[in-house]
XYZ file of C-alpha atoms in Angstrom:
525
model
C 77.774 -86.862 5.865
C 76.740 -84.039 3.506
C 73.529 -84.327 1.535
C 75.179 -84.022 -1.770
C 77.443 -87.233 -0.800
C 74.039 -88.995 0.187
C 72.130 -88.281 -3.026
C 75.436 -89.497 -4.932
C 75.101 -92.817 -3.168
C 71.245 -93.205 -3.701
C 70.314 -96.178 -5.838
C 66.750 -95.697 -6.272
C 65.234 -98.463 -4.054
C 64.150 -98.471 -0.213
C 66.578 -101.248 0.817
C 70.333 -100.491 -0.413
C 73.441 -101.439 1.565
C 76.561 -99.815 0.409
C 79.199 -101.918 -0.709
C 81.114 -103.755 1.905
C 78.722 -102.036 4.700
C 78.688 -104.560 7.755
C 75.018 -103.595 8.469
C 71.938 -102.395 6.639
C 68.731 -100.307 6.926
C 65.428 -102.376 7.047
C 62.330 -100.344 6.156
C 59.587 -102.055 7.651
C 56.387 -99.616 7.090
C 55.634 -96.040 5.259
C 57.743 -96.122 2.205
C 56.229 -95.663 -0.993
C 53.174 -94.131 0.666
C 50.797 -91.855 -1.445
C 48.800 -89.197 -0.355
C 47.701 -85.587 -0.987
C 49.446 -82.259 -0.071
C 49.898 -81.368 3.654
C 49.145 -85.104 4.580
C 50.688 -86.860 7.732
C 51.546 -90.270 6.563
C 51.803 -93.169 8.744
C 55.079 -93.228 10.581
C 58.193 -94.536 8.736
C 59.493 -97.789 10.680
C 62.988 -98.809 10.066
C 65.696 -101.009 11.730
C 69.551 -100.997 11.565
C 70.986 -104.340 11.568
C 74.282 -105.828 10.945
C 75.421 -108.221 8.541
C 73.951 -111.503 10.335
C 70.534 -109.672 10.535
C 70.853 -108.883 14.153
C 69.501 -105.673 15.629
C 71.970 -102.662 15.991
C 70.855 -100.453 19.145
C 72.250 -97.110 20.098
C 73.449 -95.650 16.709
C 72.645 -92.586 14.961
C 70.003 -92.587 12.323
C 69.936 -89.400 10.239
C 66.965 -88.425 7.993
C 67.359 -85.831 5.584
C 65.190 -84.150 2.768
C 66.332 -85.006 -1.002
C 65.727 -82.265 -3.471
C 64.104 -84.088 -6.328
C 65.053 -83.284 -9.934
C 62.788 -80.555 -11.204
C 60.587 -81.154 -13.831
C 60.617 -77.523 -14.829
C 64.266 -76.415 -15.002
C 63.049 -72.707 -13.733
C 61.957 -74.364 -10.646
C 63.477 -73.137 -7.510
C 64.319 -75.998 -4.706
C 61.344 -74.605 -2.645
C 58.996 -75.240 -5.605
C 59.849 -78.966 -5.502
C 57.905 -81.796 -3.920
C 59.405 -82.361 -0.432
C 58.701 -85.001 2.634
C 59.168 -83.201 5.874
C 60.715 -85.542 8.842
C 60.142 -85.409 12.551
C 60.573 -87.556 15.366
C 57.608 -89.112 16.947
C 57.610 -86.569 20.021
C 57.452 -83.772 17.078
C 61.205 -82.791 16.901
C 61.745 -81.218 13.526
C 64.974 -81.496 11.728
C 67.939 -79.282 11.985
C 70.553 -78.269 9.671
C 72.044 -81.381 8.487
C 69.073 -83.295 8.808
C 67.020 -84.956 11.527
C 69.073 -86.875 14.148
C 67.403 -89.997 15.973
C 68.911 -93.013 17.958
C 67.926 -96.844 17.611
C 66.493 -98.167 20.829
C 67.261 -101.509 22.330
C 65.668 -103.284 19.137
C 67.656 -101.313 16.603
C 64.613 -99.828 15.719
C 63.292 -96.305 15.314
C 60.003 -94.214 13.917
C 60.083 -91.393 11.930
C 56.844 -89.025 11.469
C 56.465 -88.042 7.671
C 54.369 -84.842 6.446
C 54.029 -84.054 2.685
C 54.938 -80.813 1.430
C 52.858 -78.479 -0.435
C 53.932 -79.495 -4.032
C 52.461 -82.229 -5.796
C 55.158 -84.877 -7.537
C 57.697 -87.709 -5.903
C 59.283 -86.797 -2.737
C 62.108 -88.486 -1.087
C 63.909 -88.579 2.183
C 67.972 -89.926 2.612
C 68.339 -92.342 5.331
C 71.648 -92.880 6.786
C 73.855 -94.546 9.598
C 76.983 -92.284 9.500
C 78.823 -94.992 12.073
C 78.770 -97.729 9.925
C 78.518 -96.173 6.402
C 74.782 -97.352 5.571
C 72.828 -94.971 3.142
C 68.980 -95.769 1.954
C 66.407 -93.811 0.573
C 62.510 -93.763 0.398
C 60.109 -92.337 -1.827
C 56.712 -91.082 -1.552
C 54.179 -89.732 -4.040
C 52.279 -86.162 -3.351
C 49.064 -85.691 -5.234
C 47.127 -82.665 -5.478
C 44.726 -81.712 -3.005
C 40.877 -81.009 -3.717
C 40.048 -78.444 -6.222
C 40.065 -74.788 -5.260
C 40.856 -72.665 -8.091
C 40.371 -72.313 -11.749
C 43.085 -70.793 -13.800
C 42.655 -69.786 -17.399
C 45.538 -70.697 -19.554
C 44.343 -68.503 -22.365
C 43.999 -64.943 -22.266
C 41.599 -63.205 -20.052
C 40.744 -60.730 -22.170
C 41.457 -61.632 -26.324
C 40.076 -60.509 -29.681
C 39.167 -62.844 -32.654
C 38.313 -62.043 -36.230
C 34.923 -62.965 -37.503
C 35.083 -66.448 -38.662
C 38.096 -67.299 -36.471
C 38.427 -70.347 -34.287
C 40.290 -70.636 -31.292
C 41.116 -73.128 -28.399
C 40.602 -71.792 -24.817
C 42.063 -73.685 -21.934
C 41.930 -73.787 -18.526
C 42.877 -76.111 -15.440
C 41.623 -76.814 -12.105
C 44.320 -76.128 -9.159
C 44.481 -77.273 -5.408
C 44.711 -74.848 -2.554
C 48.442 -74.686 -2.992
C 47.921 -74.128 -6.823
C 48.883 -77.455 -7.997
C 47.547 -78.447 -11.223
C 44.898 -81.052 -10.993
C 43.809 -83.350 -14.404
C 40.187 -82.679 -14.085
C 38.458 -81.376 -16.753
C 36.606 -77.990 -17.255
C 33.463 -76.675 -19.145
C 33.438 -73.647 -21.150
C 30.060 -72.133 -22.085
C 28.803 -68.824 -23.515
C 25.003 -67.737 -24.404
C 26.318 -64.702 -26.428
C 25.362 -64.817 -30.255
C 29.020 -63.728 -31.247
C 30.290 -66.964 -30.340
C 29.756 -70.659 -30.901
C 31.301 -72.576 -28.062
C 32.069 -75.944 -27.440
C 32.309 -77.550 -23.784
C 36.029 -78.638 -24.594
C 36.760 -74.899 -25.415
C 36.818 -74.749 -29.224
C 35.613 -71.158 -30.012
C 34.252 -69.805 -33.573
C 33.906 -66.224 -33.692
C 30.381 -65.609 -35.557
C 29.741 -61.860 -35.377
C 31.128 -58.701 -34.469
C 30.809 -57.779 -30.863
C 31.836 -58.473 -27.354
C 30.967 -61.704 -25.655
C 31.569 -63.219 -22.057
C 32.857 -66.812 -21.968
C 32.377 -68.832 -18.790
C 34.723 -71.506 -17.443
C 33.409 -73.859 -14.648
C 34.172 -76.921 -12.764
C 32.341 -78.965 -10.137
C 32.576 -77.225 -6.393
C 34.431 -74.213 -7.724
C 33.782 -70.580 -8.385
C 33.340 -70.287 -12.154
C 35.791 -67.753 -13.974
C 34.497 -65.352 -16.918
C 36.580 -64.026 -19.699
C 35.936 -61.871 -22.400
C 36.314 -62.168 -26.095
C 35.921 -59.027 -28.516
C 34.980 -60.432 -32.153
C 36.373 -57.805 -34.828
C 35.808 -57.356 -38.532
C 38.838 -58.318 -40.768
C 41.180 -55.778 -41.766
C 44.616 -54.407 -41.769
C 46.076 -51.454 -39.498
C 49.228 -49.179 -39.735
C 50.082 -48.363 -36.311
C 52.664 -46.675 -34.050
C 53.814 -49.092 -31.547
C 55.572 -48.067 -28.336
C 57.047 -49.296 -25.300
C 60.109 -48.718 -22.952
C 62.278 -50.454 -25.914
C 61.305 -47.554 -28.196
C 58.705 -46.764 -30.834
C 58.016 -48.713 -34.042
C 56.110 -48.183 -37.094
C 54.339 -51.427 -38.244
C 51.155 -53.326 -39.599
C 49.027 -55.867 -38.324
C 45.546 -57.289 -38.247
C 42.548 -55.615 -36.487
C 42.408 -58.559 -33.711
C 46.048 -57.808 -32.918
C 47.904 -60.764 -34.377
C 50.444 -60.412 -36.992
C 52.121 -57.296 -36.016
C 54.842 -56.699 -38.599
C 57.777 -54.067 -37.803
C 58.212 -51.657 -41.002
C 61.637 -50.584 -40.930
C 62.067 -46.994 -40.596
C 65.718 -46.822 -38.910
C 67.771 -43.651 -39.599
C 64.813 -41.169 -39.618
C 64.512 -38.991 -36.467
C 61.190 -37.789 -34.970
C 58.984 -41.055 -35.591
C 55.898 -39.800 -33.448
C 55.187 -41.099 -30.249
C 51.680 -42.856 -29.690
C 50.782 -39.985 -27.502
C 51.296 -37.309 -30.233
C 47.865 -36.613 -31.517
C 47.112 -36.501 -35.661
C 50.695 -37.651 -36.562
C 50.174 -41.402 -36.988
C 50.663 -42.977 -40.566
C 48.499 -43.133 -43.451
C 47.657 -45.651 -46.152
C 48.444 -44.438 -49.592
C 45.264 -44.504 -51.951
C 46.515 -48.217 -53.434
C 46.909 -49.608 -49.751
C 50.767 -50.820 -51.019
C 52.403 -48.255 -48.826
C 52.478 -45.726 -45.892
C 52.787 -42.205 -45.637
C 54.391 -41.034 -42.706
C 54.807 -37.592 -41.065
C 58.322 -37.800 -39.271
C 60.632 -34.695 -38.254
C 58.027 -32.245 -40.227
C 58.882 -34.345 -43.302
C 56.388 -36.827 -44.874
C 57.828 -40.039 -46.179
C 56.339 -42.714 -48.505
C 57.296 -46.074 -47.136
C 57.296 -49.275 -48.614
C 56.310 -52.219 -46.276
C 59.740 -53.416 -46.783
C 61.301 -50.078 -45.179
C 62.065 -48.558 -48.645
C 61.237 -44.564 -48.301
C 61.721 -41.310 -49.671
C 60.706 -37.737 -48.850
C 57.834 -36.320 -50.581
C 57.276 -32.572 -48.843
C 60.476 -31.072 -50.231
C 58.604 -28.903 -52.541
C 56.617 -27.045 -50.029
C 57.392 -23.354 -49.845
C 59.355 -21.435 -47.281
C 57.919 -19.741 -43.957
C 57.245 -15.993 -45.159
C 58.389 -14.871 -42.010
C 61.729 -16.797 -42.267
C 62.288 -17.724 -45.995
C 65.040 -20.121 -45.149
C 62.945 -22.279 -43.038
C 60.734 -24.713 -44.883
C 57.132 -24.932 -43.411
C 56.761 -28.195 -41.190
C 54.071 -30.427 -42.186
C 51.658 -30.737 -39.043
C 48.748 -32.733 -40.311
C 48.568 -35.616 -42.995
C 45.302 -36.369 -44.830
C 45.033 -39.631 -46.852
C 46.106 -39.872 -50.643
C 43.603 -38.979 -53.299
C 42.939 -41.702 -55.800
C 44.413 -39.269 -58.422
C 47.885 -39.080 -56.372
C 47.240 -35.897 -54.665
C 48.540 -35.822 -50.963
C 46.780 -33.173 -48.717
C 48.631 -31.974 -45.594
C 48.384 -28.633 -43.396
C 51.700 -27.019 -42.562
C 52.688 -24.818 -39.921
C 53.205 -21.002 -41.096
C 54.214 -18.288 -38.354
C 51.307 -19.169 -35.909
C 48.950 -20.205 -38.557
C 48.424 -23.293 -40.473
C 47.647 -23.803 -44.083
C 46.588 -26.852 -46.240
C 48.833 -27.541 -49.361
C 48.502 -30.529 -51.594
C 51.327 -32.046 -53.598
C 51.435 -34.690 -56.238
C 54.649 -36.783 -56.100
C 56.270 -37.837 -59.039
C 54.660 -35.170 -61.148
C 56.410 -31.723 -62.255
C 53.521 -30.016 -60.379
C 54.543 -27.698 -57.665
C 53.196 -27.597 -54.244
C 49.727 -26.162 -54.421
C 48.109 -24.040 -51.416
C 44.590 -25.201 -51.080
C 43.532 -22.865 -48.095
C 42.118 -19.506 -49.810
C 44.293 -16.497 -49.322
C 41.497 -13.937 -47.654
C 43.977 -11.002 -47.784
C 45.478 -8.956 -50.644
C 46.896 -5.455 -51.086
C 50.390 -4.861 -50.080
C 52.144 -7.774 -51.178
C 54.630 -8.293 -48.156
C 51.616 -7.621 -45.517
C 49.383 -9.881 -47.309
C 51.853 -12.842 -47.543
C 52.411 -12.514 -43.822
C 48.632 -12.208 -42.995
C 47.682 -14.997 -45.389
C 49.917 -17.157 -43.216
C 49.519 -15.952 -39.385
C 45.803 -15.379 -39.595
C 44.715 -18.724 -41.302
C 44.514 -21.836 -39.322
C 43.202 -24.612 -41.285
C 43.824 -27.661 -39.308
C 43.624 -31.552 -39.415
C 42.118 -31.718 -42.990
C 40.404 -35.087 -44.218
C 39.510 -35.751 -47.868
C 36.095 -36.874 -48.873
C 36.079 -40.116 -50.924
C 35.369 -38.521 -54.266
C 38.581 -36.142 -53.620
C 36.254 -33.205 -54.104
C 36.059 -31.807 -50.805
C 38.227 -31.436 -47.469
C 36.794 -31.153 -44.077
C 39.064 -29.602 -41.370
C 39.107 -27.531 -38.417
C 38.826 -23.693 -39.081
C 40.669 -22.001 -35.719
C 39.393 -18.498 -35.297
C 41.490 -16.376 -32.921
C 39.099 -13.477 -32.111
C 36.953 -15.007 -30.538
C 39.025 -18.563 -30.321
C 36.842 -21.165 -31.683
C 37.783 -24.254 -33.604
C 34.780 -24.982 -35.887
C 34.515 -27.569 -38.574
C 34.299 -26.285 -42.230
C 34.002 -27.896 -45.536
C 36.297 -26.714 -48.267
C 35.598 -26.994 -52.189
C 38.801 -28.117 -53.694
C 37.964 -26.870 -57.235
C 36.406 -23.570 -56.109
C 38.334 -23.058 -52.900
C 35.282 -21.655 -51.257
C 34.600 -22.743 -47.568
C 31.362 -23.477 -45.817
C 31.066 -23.693 -42.273
C 29.258 -26.531 -39.942
C 28.650 -24.206 -37.452
C 29.960 -27.133 -35.342
C 32.817 -26.862 -32.551
C 35.231 -29.960 -33.365
C 38.465 -31.399 -34.008
C 40.502 -33.830 -36.053
C 37.646 -34.717 -38.438
C 37.680 -37.974 -40.565
C 35.472 -38.296 -43.539
C 33.854 -42.058 -43.844
C 34.691 -44.088 -46.896
C 31.288 -44.272 -47.970
C 31.023 -40.391 -47.807
C 27.983 -39.850 -45.863
C 29.452 -38.984 -42.526
C 32.153 -37.035 -40.930
C 33.650 -38.249 -37.701
C 35.390 -35.654 -35.324
C 36.438 -35.160 -31.673
C 34.826 -32.597 -29.391
C 34.406 -32.355 -25.410
C 36.236 -35.653 -24.837
C 33.850 -37.693 -27.060
C 33.482 -38.745 -30.528
C 30.653 -37.275 -32.802
C 29.452 -37.826 -36.297
C 27.690 -35.456 -38.731
C 26.634 -35.394 -42.171
C 28.565 -33.340 -44.623
C 25.734 -30.720 -44.746
C 25.479 -30.306 -40.998
C 22.612 -31.998 -40.133
C 22.139 -35.431 -38.071
C 24.965 -34.504 -35.653
C 25.153 -37.067 -32.746
C 27.489 -38.412 -30.216
C 28.305 -42.013 -30.671
C 30.937 -42.463 -27.864
C 29.826 -43.206 -24.119
C 29.492 -39.826 -22.440
C 31.449 -41.193 -19.353
C 34.282 -42.322 -21.607
C 37.349 -39.823 -22.561
C 38.416 -40.517 -25.811
C 41.611 -39.108 -27.767
C 41.654 -37.174 -30.850
C 42.165 -39.225 -34.217
C 39.965 -42.204 -35.605
C 40.002 -44.288 -38.401
C 36.900 -45.874 -40.314
C 36.533 -49.284 -41.273
C 36.303 -49.799 -44.901
C 32.531 -50.465 -45.091
C 31.892 -47.062 -42.688
C 30.190 -49.477 -40.186
C 32.671 -48.923 -37.581
C 35.136 -46.379 -35.920
C 38.593 -47.315 -34.610
C 39.284 -44.761 -31.821
C 41.697 -44.362 -28.608
C 40.058 -44.214 -25.253
C 41.562 -43.250 -21.870
C 44.892 -41.547 -21.083
C 47.432 -40.764 -23.928
C 50.238 -42.627 -22.338
C 48.049 -45.758 -22.033
C 45.220 -45.691 -24.575
C 43.198 -48.520 -25.380
C 42.064 -49.335 -29.238
C 38.043 -49.612 -29.175
C 36.107 -50.420 -31.845
C 32.763 -48.485 -31.955
C 29.885 -49.279 -34.044
C 28.667 -46.332 -35.780
C 24.921 -47.055 -35.955
C 24.471 -48.083 -32.186
C 27.414 -46.739 -30.324
C 28.667 -49.992 -28.906
C 32.067 -49.937 -27.872
C 34.093 -53.312 -28.339
C 37.706 -52.614 -26.705
C 40.585 -54.221 -28.194
C 42.377 -55.665 -24.892
C 45.813 -56.240 -26.822
C 46.327 -52.581 -27.537
C 47.451 -51.661 -23.913
C 48.989 -54.594 -21.511
C 52.170 -55.082 -19.623
C 54.612 -57.820 -20.285
C 54.910 -59.442 -16.777
C 58.624 -60.212 -17.100
C 59.692 -56.842 -17.192
C 56.873 -54.386 -16.531
C 57.426 -52.663 -20.092
C 54.356 -51.192 -21.411
C 53.156 -51.596 -24.970
C 50.910 -49.406 -26.678
C 49.504 -49.279 -30.088
C 48.511 -45.634 -30.976
C 47.543 -43.518 -34.341
C 45.856 -46.277 -36.080
C 44.870 -46.203 -39.946
C 42.652 -48.926 -41.498
C 43.717 -49.971 -44.865
C 40.772 -49.742 -47.560
C 41.328 -52.430 -49.937
């Protein structure tokens, strides 16, 4: 008889006779047993009797597994509890079940082994020749504890003052869940941890959290505690690139609509990320060599249309290369490509003032030649504005010999002072006392007068261009590692302590897509 027919006839008890059947199955022992995974139970002993209760010898008895309804709809049949029948001499079931024959007393015995999934298992019993059906059930319990599994993220971030509930479970050797409790603990001063997993973030830092249970190796997870703040980022995975804002701890990502504008920079492009406006209410975005002001609900308009044409090709507007923050009085500073050179301009959106060249013009004489030389022979890259708006730090690229030197430009006088330091992608601190920059794969800081130069990133770590400062100037947020999978890292400027933000590079297990957050800019409220 097919198993589907058997299941339809099961009535849920161990001694059931089909209507009108002249015989029945009597289970004497072994039904309803409880044991742990993989256990062999006491034999299942049964007798087939006729309607008068007399034993029926020599009839075939079929014992087959019952696929129980899943407690989880995603479970596969092989993930459900089972009982495995065998004859007393060890013969296993074949397709269609285990076939055995009653002895002279109408009796037979079946060995039963429990499977490796905890829960309720069942066997269907039938006597095909007389149309008798019965079922017996067993309880499969988890085995001894073997593993610890953290249900919370193995590496996560929390904002100072935030609370979280960590969770973990004990598993047996077949990874069945047990109900035993586990204990959480941490000696790190950055966290307050209760034994039940309640966690409160106390101070910025990186803290280890230990999960333990008797008889099992403990598990260590990490929590990065970060200051409060809001970031503008470019987020990228195989589904595409999106502009958005989120908290420093990685929560609350909100996509900023930017549809219909080609050229939103990928996270691997250095120096092309969004910038917060001076009031922190909108974003400045460089896309397709055009600068846009973008509201957080997606409204936008271009800002750089007043830039002049390229001297070598007057019909071609000079494309924007790097974007600095907006000054408090509304100037937006940007460097633009110019026939091999790069020049700093500034524009003030909404005013009648035209785009204004900030980079000095070192060449005069023949007008046409000077126009070309003042474009081609000047390369002022990646400008960053001082908090008071009076100075720009930038990379001054010399062609003969080739060298990239940090320099300071006085906005009012247009005079340039070299710091005589090789560096790139500088960012001025909001407190004005330090300038961060990239050099030789690492991150450095220096005072605006060129003194106090020191490396703050670990020498063994390879960092990417582009950093952003916390509003208080105590931390840098940088990108470390391969450009296609760079991790955001918080660096304490005073000590160089590195606090990775684990959410910034991870894989979705269901489809393998990589999510990477790049080009961050910290809002200075």
